[in-house]
Short mmCIF file of C-alpha atoms and ligand atoms in Angstrom, two decimals:
data_model
loop_
_atom_site.label_atom_id
_atom_site.label_comp_id
_atom_site.label_asym_id
_atom_site.label_seq_id
_atom_site.Cartn_x
_atom_site.Cartn_y
_atom_site.Cartn_z
CA MET A 1 0.04 -0.03 -0.06
CA SER A 2 1.49 3.46 -0.88
CA ILE A 3 2.03 6.02 1.76
CA GLU A 4 -0.79 8.16 0.10
CA ASP A 5 -3.36 5.30 0.48
CA LYS A 6 -2.23 4.83 4.10
CA VAL A 7 -2.92 8.42 4.84
CA ILE A 8 -6.35 8.22 3.15
CA GLU A 9 -7.13 5.05 5.19
CA ILE A 10 -6.13 6.70 8.39
CA LEU A 11 -8.11 9.96 7.73
CA SER A 12 -11.14 8.11 6.41
CA SER A 13 -11.38 6.15 9.60
CA SER A 14 -11.42 8.94 11.96
CA GLN A 15 -14.25 11.29 12.80
CA ASN A 16 -11.86 14.01 14.08
CA TYR A 17 -8.62 15.58 13.16
CA VAL A 18 -5.48 13.49 13.07
CA SER A 19 -2.37 15.50 14.11
CA GLY A 20 0.66 15.52 11.93
CA THR A 21 2.62 14.14 14.78
CA ASN A 22 0.33 11.23 15.09
CA LEU A 23 0.30 10.60 11.41
CA ALA A 24 4.05 10.58 11.35
CA SER A 25 4.30 8.13 14.03
CA MET A 26 1.61 5.78 12.66
CA LEU A 27 3.24 5.83 9.29
CA GLY A 28 6.97 5.68 10.63
CA VAL A 29 7.96 8.66 8.57
CA SER A 30 8.85 12.35 9.23
CA ARG A 31 6.51 15.27 9.65
CA VAL A 32 8.00 16.75 6.49
CA THR A 33 6.91 13.64 4.45
CA VAL A 34 3.38 13.81 6.06
CA ASN A 35 3.27 17.52 4.88
CA ARG A 36 4.42 16.39 1.32
CA VAL A 37 1.91 13.53 1.02
CA ILE A 38 -0.92 15.82 2.29
CA LYS A 39 -0.04 18.46 -0.43
CA LYS A 40 -0.09 15.75 -3.02
CA LEU A 41 -3.37 14.41 -1.98
CA ILE A 42 -4.85 18.00 -2.05
CA ALA A 43 -3.50 18.53 -5.56
CA LYS A 44 -5.12 15.21 -6.62
CA GLY A 45 -8.49 16.68 -5.38
CA TYR A 46 -8.91 15.05 -2.01
CA PRO A 47 -10.79 17.42 0.36
CA VAL A 48 -8.28 17.62 3.23
CA ASP A 49 -9.05 20.14 5.77
CA VAL A 50 -5.79 21.36 7.28
CA HIS A 51 -5.98 22.87 10.71
CA PRO A 52 -2.78 24.73 12.08
CA ARG A 53 -3.22 23.34 15.56
CA LEU A 54 -5.40 20.12 15.19
CA GLY A 55 -3.92 18.60 12.14
CA TYR A 56 -5.77 16.93 9.22
CA ARG A 57 -9.26 15.72 8.49
CA LEU A 58 -10.77 14.44 5.44
CA VAL A 59 -14.01 16.37 4.72
CA MET A 60 -16.78 14.08 4.11
CA ILE A 61 -20.18 15.40 3.68
CA ASP A 62 -22.66 12.84 4.94
CA ASP A 63 -23.74 12.01 1.55
CA LEU A 64 -23.95 8.16 0.86
CA SER A 65 -24.52 8.70 -2.79
CA SER A 66 -20.85 9.52 -3.10
CA LEU A 67 -19.63 6.27 -1.60
CA SER A 68 -18.38 4.77 -4.67
CA LEU A 69 -15.39 7.29 -4.68
CA TYR A 70 -14.21 6.32 -1.18
CA VAL A 71 -14.68 2.64 -1.76
CA LYS A 72 -12.20 2.89 -4.75
CA ASN A 73 -9.49 3.63 -2.16
CA LEU A 74 -10.14 0.67 -0.12
CA ASN A 75 -7.13 -1.71 -0.24
CA THR A 76 -9.02 -4.85 0.40
CA TYR A 77 -9.04 -8.43 -0.65
CA VAL A 78 -12.82 -7.99 -1.44
CA LYS A 79 -13.25 -5.49 -4.26
CA TYR A 80 -16.19 -3.54 -3.20
CA SER A 81 -18.56 -1.65 -5.39
CA VAL A 82 -21.66 0.37 -4.20
CA HIS A 83 -25.17 0.57 -5.43
CA TYR A 84 -26.77 3.52 -3.63
CA LEU A 85 -30.54 3.87 -3.37
CA PRO A 86 -32.49 6.66 -1.63
CA ALA A 87 -35.14 4.25 -0.64
CA CYS A 88 -36.10 0.51 -1.19
CA SER A 89 -38.10 -2.31 0.23
CA SER A 90 -35.13 -4.31 1.75
CA THR A 91 -31.49 -4.19 0.61
CA GLN A 92 -31.35 -7.82 1.23
CA ASP A 93 -33.92 -8.41 -1.62
CA ILE A 94 -32.10 -6.22 -4.09
CA ALA A 95 -28.75 -7.72 -3.29
CA GLU A 96 -30.25 -11.11 -3.74
CA SER A 97 -31.53 -10.20 -7.24
CA LEU A 98 -28.25 -8.83 -8.21
CA ALA A 99 -26.54 -11.93 -6.90
CA ILE A 100 -28.69 -14.27 -9.02
CA GLU A 101 -27.88 -12.05 -12.06
CA GLY A 102 -24.24 -12.72 -11.33
CA ALA A 103 -23.15 -9.66 -9.52
CA SER A 104 -19.63 -10.08 -8.38
CA GLU A 105 -18.30 -10.56 -4.66
CA GLY A 106 -18.24 -7.19 -2.87
CA THR A 107 -21.26 -5.74 -4.48
CA VAL A 108 -22.92 -3.62 -1.80
CA VAL A 109 -26.45 -2.37 -1.83
CA ILE A 110 -26.97 0.60 0.49
CA ALA A 111 -30.23 2.55 1.12
CA GLU A 112 -31.05 5.85 2.89
CA ARG A 113 -34.28 4.12 4.16
CA MET A 114 -35.99 0.65 3.79
CA GLU A 115 -39.83 0.27 3.82
CA ARG A 116 -39.68 -3.33 4.66
CA GLY A 117 -36.43 -3.84 6.42
CA ARG A 118 -35.87 -7.56 7.58
CA GLY A 119 -34.26 -8.82 10.78
CA ARG A 120 -33.37 -12.19 12.02
CA LEU A 121 -36.04 -14.79 13.07
CA ARG A 122 -38.58 -13.23 10.56
CA ARG A 123 -38.74 -9.92 12.50
CA SER A 124 -38.92 -6.50 10.90
CA TRP A 125 -36.13 -4.07 11.06
CA SER A 126 -36.95 -0.39 11.51
CA ALA A 127 -34.82 1.45 8.98
CA SER A 128 -35.55 5.28 8.71
CA GLU A 129 -33.09 7.98 7.42
CA GLY A 130 -29.78 8.54 9.07
CA GLY A 131 -28.66 4.91 9.65
CA LEU A 132 -26.59 2.69 7.63
CA TRP A 133 -28.55 -0.12 6.02
CA PHE A 134 -26.51 -2.27 3.51
CA SER A 135 -26.12 -5.69 2.14
CA VAL A 136 -22.89 -7.24 0.90
CA ILE A 137 -22.61 -9.98 -1.65
CA LEU A 138 -20.04 -12.62 -0.74
CA ARG A 139 -19.01 -15.58 -2.78
CA PRO A 140 -16.70 -17.83 -0.67
CA PRO A 141 -15.46 -20.86 -2.63
CA PHE A 142 -16.62 -23.00 0.39
CA VAL A 143 -18.13 -22.71 3.62
CA LYS A 144 -17.26 -25.16 6.28
CA ASN A 145 -19.73 -23.73 8.84
CA LEU A 146 -22.21 -21.01 8.23
CA GLN A 147 -22.21 -20.09 11.96
CA LEU A 148 -18.58 -19.07 11.66
CA VAL A 149 -19.38 -16.86 8.61
CA THR A 150 -21.96 -15.15 10.79
CA LEU A 151 -19.66 -14.62 13.81
CA ALA A 152 -16.93 -13.36 11.29
CA ILE A 153 -19.13 -10.65 9.99
CA GLY A 154 -20.22 -9.79 13.51
CA VAL A 155 -16.56 -9.27 14.58
CA GLY A 156 -15.93 -7.23 11.44
CA VAL A 157 -18.99 -4.97 12.21
CA ALA A 158 -18.15 -4.45 15.82
CA SER A 159 -14.31 -3.75 15.16
CA GLY A 160 -15.28 -1.44 12.37
CA ILE A 161 -17.54 0.55 14.62
CA ARG A 162 -14.90 0.64 17.40
CA LYS A 163 -12.17 1.70 15.04
CA SER A 164 -14.17 4.51 13.44
CA THR A 165 -16.08 5.90 16.53
CA GLY A 166 -14.00 4.74 19.50
CA LEU A 167 -17.18 3.53 20.99
CA GLU A 168 -16.69 0.22 22.86
CA VAL A 169 -19.49 -1.73 21.22
CA LYS A 170 -19.89 -5.52 22.02
CA LEU A 171 -21.33 -8.51 20.59
CA LYS A 172 -24.35 -10.43 21.97
CA TRP A 173 -24.24 -14.06 20.54
CA PRO A 174 -24.48 -14.74 17.66
CA ASN A 175 -23.95 -11.26 16.39
CA ASP A 176 -26.06 -8.38 17.73
CA VAL A 177 -24.01 -5.30 18.22
CA LEU A 178 -24.60 -3.68 21.65
CA TYR A 179 -23.57 -0.46 23.29
CA ASN A 180 -24.04 -0.32 27.04
CA GLY A 181 -26.34 -3.43 26.76
CA LYS A 182 -28.59 -1.73 24.17
CA LYS A 183 -28.64 -2.83 20.56
CA VAL A 184 -27.03 -0.50 17.94
CA GLY A 185 -26.68 -2.96 15.21
CA GLY A 186 -27.89 -6.12 13.80
CA ILE A 187 -26.72 -8.57 11.09
CA LEU A 188 -28.67 -10.91 8.93
CA VAL A 189 -26.92 -13.61 7.01
CA GLU A 190 -28.83 -15.25 4.18
CA GLY A 191 -27.54 -17.26 1.20
CA LYS A 192 -27.94 -20.06 -1.37
CA LEU A 193 -25.80 -22.96 -0.43
CA GLU A 194 -25.65 -26.45 -1.61
CA ALA A 195 -23.72 -29.37 -0.02
CA ASP A 196 -20.67 -28.64 -1.98
CA LYS A 197 -21.40 -25.18 -3.65
CA VAL A 198 -21.92 -21.68 -2.25
CA HIS A 199 -23.93 -19.67 -4.70
CA TYR A 200 -23.92 -16.66 -2.74
CA ILE A 201 -24.00 -15.18 0.76
CA ILE A 202 -25.73 -11.86 1.50
CA ALA A 203 -24.63 -10.12 4.66
CA GLY A 204 -27.20 -7.64 5.64
CA ILE A 205 -25.87 -5.11 8.12
CA GLY A 206 -27.90 -2.53 9.98
CA VAL A 207 -26.43 0.12 12.23
CA ASN A 208 -28.29 2.76 14.08
CA VAL A 209 -26.29 5.85 13.54
CA ASN A 210 -28.12 9.29 13.44
CA ASN A 211 -31.58 7.65 12.81
CA THR A 212 -34.55 8.37 15.28
CA LEU A 213 -35.70 4.98 16.73
CA PRO A 214 -39.40 4.45 17.12
CA PRO A 215 -40.44 5.03 20.90
CA GLU A 216 -41.25 1.17 21.42
CA LEU A 217 -37.52 0.41 20.70
CA THR A 218 -35.77 2.94 22.81
CA GLU A 219 -35.73 0.71 25.94
CA LEU A 220 -33.88 -2.09 24.18
CA ALA A 221 -31.93 -0.13 21.44
CA THR A 222 -29.94 2.87 21.02
CA THR A 223 -27.95 4.87 18.28
CA LEU A 224 -24.25 5.54 17.97
CA SER A 225 -25.06 9.19 17.80
CA SER A 226 -26.72 9.04 21.19
CA ALA A 227 -23.75 7.00 22.55
CA ALA A 228 -21.30 9.60 21.16
CA GLY A 229 -23.41 12.60 22.17
CA LYS A 230 -23.16 14.19 18.76
CA LYS A 231 -24.16 13.47 15.06
CA LEU A 232 -21.64 11.22 13.30
CA ASN A 233 -20.35 11.10 9.88
CA ARG A 234 -21.60 7.79 8.44
CA ILE A 235 -18.96 7.41 5.80
CA PRO A 236 -15.92 6.67 8.04
CA ILE A 237 -18.07 4.04 9.81
CA PHE A 238 -19.11 2.38 6.64
CA LEU A 239 -15.65 2.41 5.22
CA SER A 240 -14.23 0.95 8.55
CA ILE A 241 -16.88 -1.84 8.55
CA LEU A 242 -15.95 -2.83 5.03
CA ARG A 243 -12.22 -2.97 5.83
CA GLU A 244 -12.83 -5.02 9.04
CA LEU A 245 -15.23 -7.31 7.32
CA ASP A 246 -12.69 -7.89 4.75
CA ALA A 247 -10.12 -8.63 7.35
CA GLN A 248 -12.38 -11.22 9.16
CA TYR A 249 -13.59 -12.77 5.80
CA SER A 250 -9.95 -13.21 4.68
CA LEU A 251 -9.14 -15.09 7.97
CA LEU A 252 -12.18 -17.36 7.12
CA LEU A 253 -10.86 -18.04 3.73
CA ARG A 254 -7.48 -18.91 4.90
CA GLY A 255 -8.82 -21.38 7.50
CA GLU A 256 -7.83 -19.20 10.50
CA GLU A 257 -11.08 -19.63 12.29
CA LYS A 258 -9.37 -19.80 15.66
CA LYS A 259 -8.46 -16.13 15.21
CA ILE A 260 -12.08 -15.16 14.56
CA ILE A 261 -13.31 -16.99 17.71
CA LYS A 262 -10.64 -15.30 19.86
CA GLU A 263 -11.63 -11.86 18.52
CA TRP A 264 -15.34 -12.67 19.09
CA LYS A 265 -14.59 -13.74 22.74
CA LYS A 266 -12.68 -10.51 23.28
CA LEU A 267 -15.88 -8.48 22.04
CA SER A 268 -18.20 -10.71 23.72
CA TYR A 269 -21.11 -9.29 25.88
CA THR A 270 -22.74 -12.76 26.42
CA LEU A 271 -19.88 -14.89 27.86
CA ASN A 272 -20.18 -15.25 31.68
CA LYS A 273 -23.73 -13.89 31.78
CA MET A 274 -26.76 -15.81 32.67
CA VAL A 275 -28.91 -16.29 29.53
CA GLU A 276 -32.23 -17.63 28.60
CA VAL A 277 -32.03 -19.46 25.20
CA VAL A 278 -35.24 -19.35 23.18
CA MET A 279 -35.16 -22.11 20.60
CA ASP A 280 -37.96 -23.50 18.40
CA ASN A 281 -39.19 -26.11 20.74
CA GLU A 282 -37.66 -25.32 24.03
CA LYS A 283 -36.10 -22.70 26.37
CA ILE A 284 -33.41 -23.21 28.62
CA VAL A 285 -31.67 -20.98 31.33
CA GLY A 286 -28.01 -21.17 32.14
CA LEU A 287 -24.62 -19.55 32.20
CA ALA A 288 -23.00 -18.79 28.86
CA VAL A 289 -19.52 -20.39 29.58
CA ASP A 290 -17.78 -20.50 26.28
CA LEU A 291 -17.81 -20.06 22.51
CA LEU A 292 -16.68 -23.33 20.92
CA PRO A 293 -14.39 -23.65 17.86
CA ASP A 294 -17.44 -24.39 15.59
CA GLY A 295 -19.12 -21.07 16.78
CA ALA A 296 -21.77 -22.78 19.09
CA LEU A 297 -22.45 -21.15 22.53
CA LEU A 298 -21.77 -23.45 25.29
CA VAL A 299 -24.34 -22.99 28.15
CA LYS A 300 -24.23 -24.66 31.58
CA THR A 301 -27.79 -25.10 32.93
CA GLY A 302 -28.89 -25.10 36.54
CA GLU A 303 -28.85 -28.88 36.53
CA GLY A 304 -25.11 -28.75 35.61
CA GLU A 305 -25.69 -30.03 32.19
CA PHE A 306 -23.71 -28.51 29.22
CA ARG A 307 -25.57 -27.54 26.13
CA LYS A 308 -24.31 -26.39 22.82
CA ILE A 309 -26.45 -23.81 21.19
CA TYR A 310 -26.25 -23.47 17.38
CA SER A 311 -29.22 -21.21 16.70
CA GLY A 312 -31.90 -19.32 18.63
CA ASP A 313 -32.39 -16.14 20.41
CA ILE A 314 -30.86 -15.37 23.78
CA ILE A 315 -31.87 -12.98 26.60
CA HIS A 316 -29.34 -11.86 29.02
CA LEU A 317 -30.76 -12.24 32.50
CA ARG A 318 -28.37 -10.72 34.89
CA GLU A 319 -24.59 -10.46 35.42
CA ALA A 320 -23.14 -13.79 36.78
C1 BTN B 1 -31.32 -8.52 13.27
O1 BTN B 1 -30.70 -7.93 14.29
O2 BTN B 1 -32.44 -9.01 13.47
C2 BTN B 1 -30.69 -8.26 11.94
C3 BTN B 1 -30.94 -6.91 11.27
C4 BTN B 1 -30.44 -6.83 9.92
C5 BTN B 1 -30.90 -5.47 9.34
C6 BTN B 1 -30.07 -5.33 7.98
S1 BTN B 1 -30.19 -3.51 7.40
C7 BTN B 1 -29.66 -4.10 5.97
C8 BTN B 1 -30.16 -5.36 5.57
N1 BTN B 1 -31.33 -5.20 4.66
C9 BTN B 1 -32.53 -5.69 5.58
O3 BTN B 1 -33.66 -5.64 5.12
N2 BTN B 1 -31.95 -6.14 6.65
C10 BTN B 1 -30.54 -6.14 6.77
#
């Protein structure tokens, strides 16, 4: 990656100014080099705002229709391209139609608002203006275990939010994104798979950023802007999520699932908590003791029995 790309990457992941000293130390170069690279970027048309005391900031108007420009500079394994829509029914459905027509891996459908946003377990998903609602087409050559794909995407989303906002979001199994115990993001993984072939996977990602939540959700959910106490620029968050998603997906393709599990555990809100697990035909209550190598949640029930949970919904009861 060239030094110019690195500077764009650092500036586009930050909501605030990055000082020249910090940039120089992150890149391992002198302040003089930083100045030279910034001048070059400005000459190329990058809107870098230079503040004499605070440093540098990439001016990004919170306009998702310009995302294609920024995505081009992502130095990722997955080659992303963006389809922007002011409104749609559900980005999942549009991404699926594109996947069926042969759209390539990395195709992203993003909408300003969705009329019929979909959540896990056939729930609806509220998606008014101001949030990030997008679906990414992935075409892994093989999938050993769909649960691990789901967890990898969760880690990517949570890490992307953390790196771009500094907010310490966590993951509720399998992949709800929480801030202070309230939901700020959700992930819906769908796809067409056969025994030996993956046709496509659609990773649907919803993050509450500057949107207003309907009153009935505010007890259980929140937004990143409420957490940060200010309106946030969505573009750095989106780009950071795509970068981190790419990093986790690359681990998956290289068979390095252990690293994904380790990262998930670090970000976990669920482990060591009492949970109620609601499955199709039964409910169990117990302590979430571990995340197993295949992505299952290990729960120890009151009777001392260990249960491996592969799907279902969990409710956190109280701190253990
Ligand atoms: C959940 O927590 O239940 C998952 C929510 C997933 C919401 C996202 S927003 C983008 C994509 N399009 C949809 O209709 N749903 C997903």
